[in-house]
Coordinates of C-alpha atoms in Angstrom, one line a residue:
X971 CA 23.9 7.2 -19.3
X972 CA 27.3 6.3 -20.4
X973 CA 28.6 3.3 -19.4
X974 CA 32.0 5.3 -17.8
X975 CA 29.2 7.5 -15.8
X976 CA 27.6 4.4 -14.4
X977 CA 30.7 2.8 -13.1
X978 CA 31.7 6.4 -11.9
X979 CA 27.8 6.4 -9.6
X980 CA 28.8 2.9 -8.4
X981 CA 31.5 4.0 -7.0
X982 CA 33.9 1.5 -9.1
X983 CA 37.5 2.0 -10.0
X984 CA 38.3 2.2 -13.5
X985 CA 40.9 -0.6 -13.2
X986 CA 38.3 -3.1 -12.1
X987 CA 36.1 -2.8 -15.6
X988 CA 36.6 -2.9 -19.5
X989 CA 37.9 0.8 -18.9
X990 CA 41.4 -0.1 -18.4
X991 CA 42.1 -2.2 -21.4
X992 CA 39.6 -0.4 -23.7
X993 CA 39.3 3.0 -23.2
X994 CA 37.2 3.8 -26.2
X995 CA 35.0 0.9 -25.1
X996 CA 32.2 3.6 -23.7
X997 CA 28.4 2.4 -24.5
X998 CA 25.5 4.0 -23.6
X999 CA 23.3 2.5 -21.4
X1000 CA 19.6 2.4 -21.5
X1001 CA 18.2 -0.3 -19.2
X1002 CA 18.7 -2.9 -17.1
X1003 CA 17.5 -6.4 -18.0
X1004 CA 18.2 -10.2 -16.3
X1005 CA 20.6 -12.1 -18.3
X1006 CA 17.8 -14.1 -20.2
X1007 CA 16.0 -11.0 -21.5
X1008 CA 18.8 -8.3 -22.7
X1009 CA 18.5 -6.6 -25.5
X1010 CA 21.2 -3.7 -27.1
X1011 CA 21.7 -0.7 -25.0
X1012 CA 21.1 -2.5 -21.5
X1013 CA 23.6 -3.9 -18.7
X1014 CA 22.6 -7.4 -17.0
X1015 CA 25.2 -9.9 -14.5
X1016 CA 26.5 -12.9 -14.4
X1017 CA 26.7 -14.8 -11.4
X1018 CA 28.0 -18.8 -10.8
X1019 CA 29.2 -21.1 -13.5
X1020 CA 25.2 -22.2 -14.7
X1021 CA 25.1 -18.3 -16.7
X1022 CA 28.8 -18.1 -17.4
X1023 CA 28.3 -19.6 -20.7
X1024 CA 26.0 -16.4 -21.9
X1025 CA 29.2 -13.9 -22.3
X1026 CA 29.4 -16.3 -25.4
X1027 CA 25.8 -15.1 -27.0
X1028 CA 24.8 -12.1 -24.9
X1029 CA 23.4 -9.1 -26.6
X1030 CA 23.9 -7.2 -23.5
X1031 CA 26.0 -4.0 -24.1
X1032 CA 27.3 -4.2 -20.8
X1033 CA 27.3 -6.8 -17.4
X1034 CA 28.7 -7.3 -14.0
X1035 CA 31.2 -10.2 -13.9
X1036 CA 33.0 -12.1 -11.1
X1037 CA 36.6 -11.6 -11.1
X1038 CA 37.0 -14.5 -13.7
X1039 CA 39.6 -13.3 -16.2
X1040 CA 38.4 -15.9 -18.5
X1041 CA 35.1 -14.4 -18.2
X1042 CA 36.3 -10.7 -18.8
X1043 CA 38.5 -12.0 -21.4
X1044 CA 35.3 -13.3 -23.3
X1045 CA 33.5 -10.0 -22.7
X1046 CA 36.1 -7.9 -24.2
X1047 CA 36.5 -10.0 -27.2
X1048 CA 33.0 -9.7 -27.8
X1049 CA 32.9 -5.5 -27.3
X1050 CA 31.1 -5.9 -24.1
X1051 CA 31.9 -3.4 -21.9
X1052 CA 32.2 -4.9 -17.9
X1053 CA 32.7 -4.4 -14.3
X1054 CA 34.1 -7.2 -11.9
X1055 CA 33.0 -7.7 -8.2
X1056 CA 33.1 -10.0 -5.8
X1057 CA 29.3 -10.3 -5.5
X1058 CA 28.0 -9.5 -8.9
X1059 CA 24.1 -9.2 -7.8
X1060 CA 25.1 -7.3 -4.7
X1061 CA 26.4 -4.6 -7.1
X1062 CA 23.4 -5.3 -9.8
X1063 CA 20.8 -4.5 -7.0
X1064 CA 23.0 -1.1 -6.9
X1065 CA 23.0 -0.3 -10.8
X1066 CA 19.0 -1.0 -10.2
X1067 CA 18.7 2.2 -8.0
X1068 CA 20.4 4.4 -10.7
X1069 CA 17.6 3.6 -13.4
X1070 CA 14.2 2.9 -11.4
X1071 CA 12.9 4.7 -8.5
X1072 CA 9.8 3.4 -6.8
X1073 CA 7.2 6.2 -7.0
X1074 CA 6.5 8.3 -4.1
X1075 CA 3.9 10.9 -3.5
X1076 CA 4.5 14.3 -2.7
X1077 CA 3.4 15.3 0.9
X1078 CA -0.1 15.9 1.4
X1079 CA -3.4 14.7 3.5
X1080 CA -6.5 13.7 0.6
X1081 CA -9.4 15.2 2.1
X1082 CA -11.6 11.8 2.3
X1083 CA -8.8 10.3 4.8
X1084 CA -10.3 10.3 8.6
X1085 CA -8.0 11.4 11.3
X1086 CA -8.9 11.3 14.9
X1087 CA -8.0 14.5 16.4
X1088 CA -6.1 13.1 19.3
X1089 CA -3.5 11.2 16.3
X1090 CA -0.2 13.2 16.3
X1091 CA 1.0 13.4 12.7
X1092 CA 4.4 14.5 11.9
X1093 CA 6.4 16.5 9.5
X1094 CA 6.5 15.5 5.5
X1095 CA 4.0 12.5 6.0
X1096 CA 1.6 11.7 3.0
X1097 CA -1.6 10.1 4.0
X1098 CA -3.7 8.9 0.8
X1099 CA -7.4 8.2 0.3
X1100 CA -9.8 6.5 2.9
X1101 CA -7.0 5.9 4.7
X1102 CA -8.0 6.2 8.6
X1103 CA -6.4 6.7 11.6
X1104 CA -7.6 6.4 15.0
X1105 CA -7.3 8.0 18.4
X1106 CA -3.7 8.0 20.1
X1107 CA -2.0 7.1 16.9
X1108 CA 1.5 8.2 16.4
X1109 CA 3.0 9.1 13.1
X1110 CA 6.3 10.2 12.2
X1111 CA 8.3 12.1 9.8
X1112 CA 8.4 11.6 6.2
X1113 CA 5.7 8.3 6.8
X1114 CA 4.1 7.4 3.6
X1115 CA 0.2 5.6 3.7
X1116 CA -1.1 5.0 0.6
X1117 CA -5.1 4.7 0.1
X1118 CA -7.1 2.6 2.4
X1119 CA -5.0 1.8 5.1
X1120 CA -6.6 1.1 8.6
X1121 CA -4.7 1.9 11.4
X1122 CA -5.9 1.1 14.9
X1123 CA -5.4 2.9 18.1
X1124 CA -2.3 3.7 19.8
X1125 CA -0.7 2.7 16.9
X1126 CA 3.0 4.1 16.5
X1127 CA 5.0 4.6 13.2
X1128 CA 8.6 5.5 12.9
X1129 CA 10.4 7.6 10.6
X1130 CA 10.2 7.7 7.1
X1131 CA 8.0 4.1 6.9
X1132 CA 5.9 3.0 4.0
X1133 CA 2.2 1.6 4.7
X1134 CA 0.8 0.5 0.9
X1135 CA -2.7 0.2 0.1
X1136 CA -5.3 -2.1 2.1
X1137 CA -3.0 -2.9 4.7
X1138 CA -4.0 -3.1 8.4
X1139 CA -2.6 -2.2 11.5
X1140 CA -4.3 -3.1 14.5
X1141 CA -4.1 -1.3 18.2
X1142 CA -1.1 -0.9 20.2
X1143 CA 1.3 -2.1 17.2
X1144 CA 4.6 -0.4 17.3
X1145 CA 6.6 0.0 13.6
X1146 CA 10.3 1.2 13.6
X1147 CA 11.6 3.9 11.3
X1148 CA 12.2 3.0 7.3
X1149 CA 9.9 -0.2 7.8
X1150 CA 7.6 -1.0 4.3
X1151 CA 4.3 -2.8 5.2
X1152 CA 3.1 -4.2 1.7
X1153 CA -0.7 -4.5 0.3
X1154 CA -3.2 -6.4 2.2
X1155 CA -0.3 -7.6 5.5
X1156 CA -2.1 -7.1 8.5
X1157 CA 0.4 -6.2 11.5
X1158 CA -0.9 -6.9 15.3
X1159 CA -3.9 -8.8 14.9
X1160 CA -5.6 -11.0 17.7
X1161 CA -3.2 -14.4 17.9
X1162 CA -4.8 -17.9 18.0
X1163 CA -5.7 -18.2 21.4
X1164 CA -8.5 -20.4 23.1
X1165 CA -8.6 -22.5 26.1
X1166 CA -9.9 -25.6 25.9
X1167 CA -13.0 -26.1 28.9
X1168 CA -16.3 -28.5 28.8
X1169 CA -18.6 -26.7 27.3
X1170 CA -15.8 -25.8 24.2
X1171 CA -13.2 -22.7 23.7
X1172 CA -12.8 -19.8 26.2
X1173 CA -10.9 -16.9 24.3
X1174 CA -8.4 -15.8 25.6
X1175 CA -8.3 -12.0 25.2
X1176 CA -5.0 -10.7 23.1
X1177 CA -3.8 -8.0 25.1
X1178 CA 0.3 -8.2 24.3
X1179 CA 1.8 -5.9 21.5
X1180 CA 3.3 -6.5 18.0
X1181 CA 6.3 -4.9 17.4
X1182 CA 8.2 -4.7 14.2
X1183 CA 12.0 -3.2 14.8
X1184 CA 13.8 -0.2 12.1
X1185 CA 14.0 -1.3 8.4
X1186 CA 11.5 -4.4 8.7
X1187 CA 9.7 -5.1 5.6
X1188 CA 6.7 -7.4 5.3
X1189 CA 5.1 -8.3 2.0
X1190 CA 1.7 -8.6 0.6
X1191 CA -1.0 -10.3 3.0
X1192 CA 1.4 -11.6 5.6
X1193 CA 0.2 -11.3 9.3
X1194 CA 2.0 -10.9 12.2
X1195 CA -0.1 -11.8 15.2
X1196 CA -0.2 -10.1 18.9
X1197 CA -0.1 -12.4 22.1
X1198 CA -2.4 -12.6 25.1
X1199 CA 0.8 -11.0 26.9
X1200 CA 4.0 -9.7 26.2
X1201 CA 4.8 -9.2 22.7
X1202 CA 5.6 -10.4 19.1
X1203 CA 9.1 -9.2 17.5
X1204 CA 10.3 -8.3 14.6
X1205 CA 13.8 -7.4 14.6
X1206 CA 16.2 -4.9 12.7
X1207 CA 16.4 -5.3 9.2
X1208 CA 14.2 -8.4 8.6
X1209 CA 12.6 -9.4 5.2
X1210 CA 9.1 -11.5 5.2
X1211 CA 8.0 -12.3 1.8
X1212 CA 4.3 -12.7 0.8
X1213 CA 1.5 -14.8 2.5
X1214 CA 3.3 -15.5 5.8
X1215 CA 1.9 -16.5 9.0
X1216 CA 4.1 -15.3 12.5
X1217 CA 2.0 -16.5 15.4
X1218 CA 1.4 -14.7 18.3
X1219 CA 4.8 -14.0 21.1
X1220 CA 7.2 -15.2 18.2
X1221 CA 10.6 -13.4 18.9
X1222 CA 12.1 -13.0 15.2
X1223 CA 16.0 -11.8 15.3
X1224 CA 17.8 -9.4 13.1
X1225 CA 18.6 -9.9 9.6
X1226 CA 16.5 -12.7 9.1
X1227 CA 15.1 -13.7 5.4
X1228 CA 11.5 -15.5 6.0
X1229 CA 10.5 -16.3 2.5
X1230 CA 6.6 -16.7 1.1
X1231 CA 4.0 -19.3 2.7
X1232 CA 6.2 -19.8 6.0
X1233 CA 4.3 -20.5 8.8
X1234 CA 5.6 -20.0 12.3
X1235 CA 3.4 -21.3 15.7
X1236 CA 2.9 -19.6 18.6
X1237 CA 5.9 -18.4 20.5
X1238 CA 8.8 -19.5 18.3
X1239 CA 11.9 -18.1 18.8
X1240 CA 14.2 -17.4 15.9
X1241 CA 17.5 -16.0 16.4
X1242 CA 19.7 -13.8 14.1
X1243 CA 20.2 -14.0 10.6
X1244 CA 18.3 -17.2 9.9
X1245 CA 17.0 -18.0 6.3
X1246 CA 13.5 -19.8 6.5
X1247 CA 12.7 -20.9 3.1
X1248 CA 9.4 -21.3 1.0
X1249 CA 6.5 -23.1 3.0
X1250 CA 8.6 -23.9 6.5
X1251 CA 6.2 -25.0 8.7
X1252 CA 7.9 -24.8 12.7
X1253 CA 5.8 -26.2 15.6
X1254 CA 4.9 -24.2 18.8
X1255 CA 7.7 -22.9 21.1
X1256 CA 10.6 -24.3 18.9
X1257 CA 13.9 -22.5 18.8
X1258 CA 16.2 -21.7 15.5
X1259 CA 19.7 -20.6 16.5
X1260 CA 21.9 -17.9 14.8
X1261 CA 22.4 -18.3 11.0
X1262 CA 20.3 -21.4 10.6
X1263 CA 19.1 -22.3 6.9
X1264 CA 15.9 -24.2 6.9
X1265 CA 15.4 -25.4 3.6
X1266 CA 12.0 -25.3 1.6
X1267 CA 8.9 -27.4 2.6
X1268 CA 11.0 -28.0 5.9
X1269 CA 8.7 -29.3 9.2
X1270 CA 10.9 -28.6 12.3
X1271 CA 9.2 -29.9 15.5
X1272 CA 12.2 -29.3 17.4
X1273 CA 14.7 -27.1 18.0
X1274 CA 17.8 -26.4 15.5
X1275 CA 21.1 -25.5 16.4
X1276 CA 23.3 -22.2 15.3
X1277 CA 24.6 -22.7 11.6
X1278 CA 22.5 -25.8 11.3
X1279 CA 21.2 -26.4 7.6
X1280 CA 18.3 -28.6 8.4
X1281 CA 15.1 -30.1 5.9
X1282 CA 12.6 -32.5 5.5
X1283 CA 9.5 -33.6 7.7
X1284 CA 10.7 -33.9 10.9
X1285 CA 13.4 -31.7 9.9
X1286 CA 16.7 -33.7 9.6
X1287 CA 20.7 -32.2 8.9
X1288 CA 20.6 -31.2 5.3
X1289 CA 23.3 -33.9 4.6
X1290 CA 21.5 -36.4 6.0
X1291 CA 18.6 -35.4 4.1
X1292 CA 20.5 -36.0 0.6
X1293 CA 21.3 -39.4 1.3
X1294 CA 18.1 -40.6 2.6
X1295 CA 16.2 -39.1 -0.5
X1296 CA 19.0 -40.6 -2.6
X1297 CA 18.1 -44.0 -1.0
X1298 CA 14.0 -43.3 -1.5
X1299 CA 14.5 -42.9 -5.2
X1300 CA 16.2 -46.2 -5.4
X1301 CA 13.1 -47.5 -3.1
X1302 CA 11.5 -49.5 -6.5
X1303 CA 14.5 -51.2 -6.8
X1304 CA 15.3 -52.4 -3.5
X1305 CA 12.0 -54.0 -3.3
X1306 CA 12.5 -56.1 -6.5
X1307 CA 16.2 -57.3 -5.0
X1308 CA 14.1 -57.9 -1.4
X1309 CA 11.2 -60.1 -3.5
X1310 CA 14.2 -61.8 -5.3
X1311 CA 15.6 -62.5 -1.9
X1312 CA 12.5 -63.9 -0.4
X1313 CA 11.6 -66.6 -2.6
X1314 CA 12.2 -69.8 -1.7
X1315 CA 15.3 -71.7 -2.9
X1316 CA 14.8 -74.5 -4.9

């Protein structure tokens, strides 16, 4: 498409882009392509001072810049047509949609998948191959399960929500509308719970519920435990990456970002918009308040405060964290000046 028809889907006044000091500036774009990888035809952005230099050498024909008249300046030097926003990815992720569209099937039931007779399928819903379904099972409208998926009894599935292949949902599990379960996650499965007695471990039965909250998304073989009572929660419009464990009664808030090989104990509480970043371990019962950042490789033991940026093992204040890893690198050094010290005068 034209570049003047793409800022026209985005929704973007003219005055904001190359448009309003070069009319004629008007490629057309093919593609879309991360700054490192453009080629001629294709629109890519620019986001924080580390990429700015690349308006210099680009070959892109087209990108998303901050509102950095140097930067636009550049740009239009170099014939590159542009757009400025505030939050260039934000409207990158938006150009995405326009040229890619994840593929979707077209309603229909495959004849080898196995449908209990007592499972109440709705309107639109697409159920692929070998994909099975047991008694009591609820599915709504517009649901899409792609081949192989297993989905245990008394199972509800809201609106519009996307199963992919060879995942699992176990019994009782309830999934909001517009949720995307991703290959191999396995929703509602027994938590990690034994009693300790003489003559080894009693199991305790798992009889709680999982339930996952509208527009959750949980990536490829991630599990999301059930309790022996009450329930696990997912809520609204949380993202889990890949390979993530949520024990059983954890009580996950809304808008949360859980990125891949997180591992959360039984019954911890996150609240709202927390960031938990690659391989966070938190300990049983532990509580992360509102807007929390827990930084990569993180162990918290205890609880962390609202707006709290926390890291290390035991998790420390972020800050805190810098210096004392600033003081570990010079660790060598400080020994030789502590030998030095030690000897004997004379």
């Amino acid at each position: 498409m034209k570049f003047s028809e793409l800022v026209q889907k985005l929704h973007i006044d003219s005055d904001r882009t190359s448009l309003s000091v070069n009319p004629d500036g008007d490629p057309e774009i093919q593609g879309i392509a991360p700054i490192d990888q453009v080629t001629k035809d294709t629109i890519s952005y620019i986001e924080g001072a580390k990429f700015a230099a690349r308006v210099k050498t680009t070959e892109a024909s087209a990108l998303i810049l901050p509102p950095d008249e140097e930067l636009q300046r550049q740009a239009t030097e170099r014939g590159i047509a542009w757009i400025g926003a505030s939050e260039p990815r934000l409207l990158f992720a938006r150009a995405i949609a326009l040229f890619y569209q994840p593929w979707k099937p077209v309603p229909e039931i495959h004849a080898s998948a196995v449908i209990h007779p007592e499972a109440q399928v709705g309107e639109g819903v697409y159920i692929g191959a070998h994909v099975v379904i047991q008694a009591g099972v609820r599915i709504g409208d517009g649901v899409c399960i792609h081949p192989n998926v297993v989905i245990y009894p008394d199972v509800q599935i809201g609106d519009r929500t996307i199963l992919h292949g060879n995942c699992t949902i176990h019994e009782r599990s309830q999934i909001g509308a517009d949720c995307v379960i991703h290959s191999g996650a396995v929703i509602g499965a027994e938590g990690f719970g034994f009693v300790p007695t003489k003559e080894g471990w009693l199991k305790m039965e798992q009889s709680g519920y999982t339930v996952l909250e509208d527009g959750v998304e949980v990536g490829c073989n991630t599990t999301i435990d059930r309790p022996a009572v009450g329930e696990t929660r997912i809520g609204c419009n949380t993202k889990i990456d890949n390979l993530v464990q949520i024990g059983h009664g954890c009580q996950v808030g809304g808008a949360c970002a859980i990125a891949a090989q997180v591992g959360l104990a039984g019954g911890v509480n996150v609240g709202n918009r927390v960031i938990l970043a690659g391989q966070v371990g938190i300990a049983n019962h532990a509580k992360i308040g509102d807007g929390a950042i827990v930084t990569a490789k993180t162990g918290v033991h205890n609880n962390v405060e609202a707006g709290a940026i926390v890291s290390g093992t035991p998790a420390v204040p972020h800050k805190l964290f810098l210096k004392a890893s600033a003081i570990y690198n010079r660790l060598p050094e400080m020994y030789q000046t502590l030998k030095q010290l030690q000897k004997p005068k004379g």
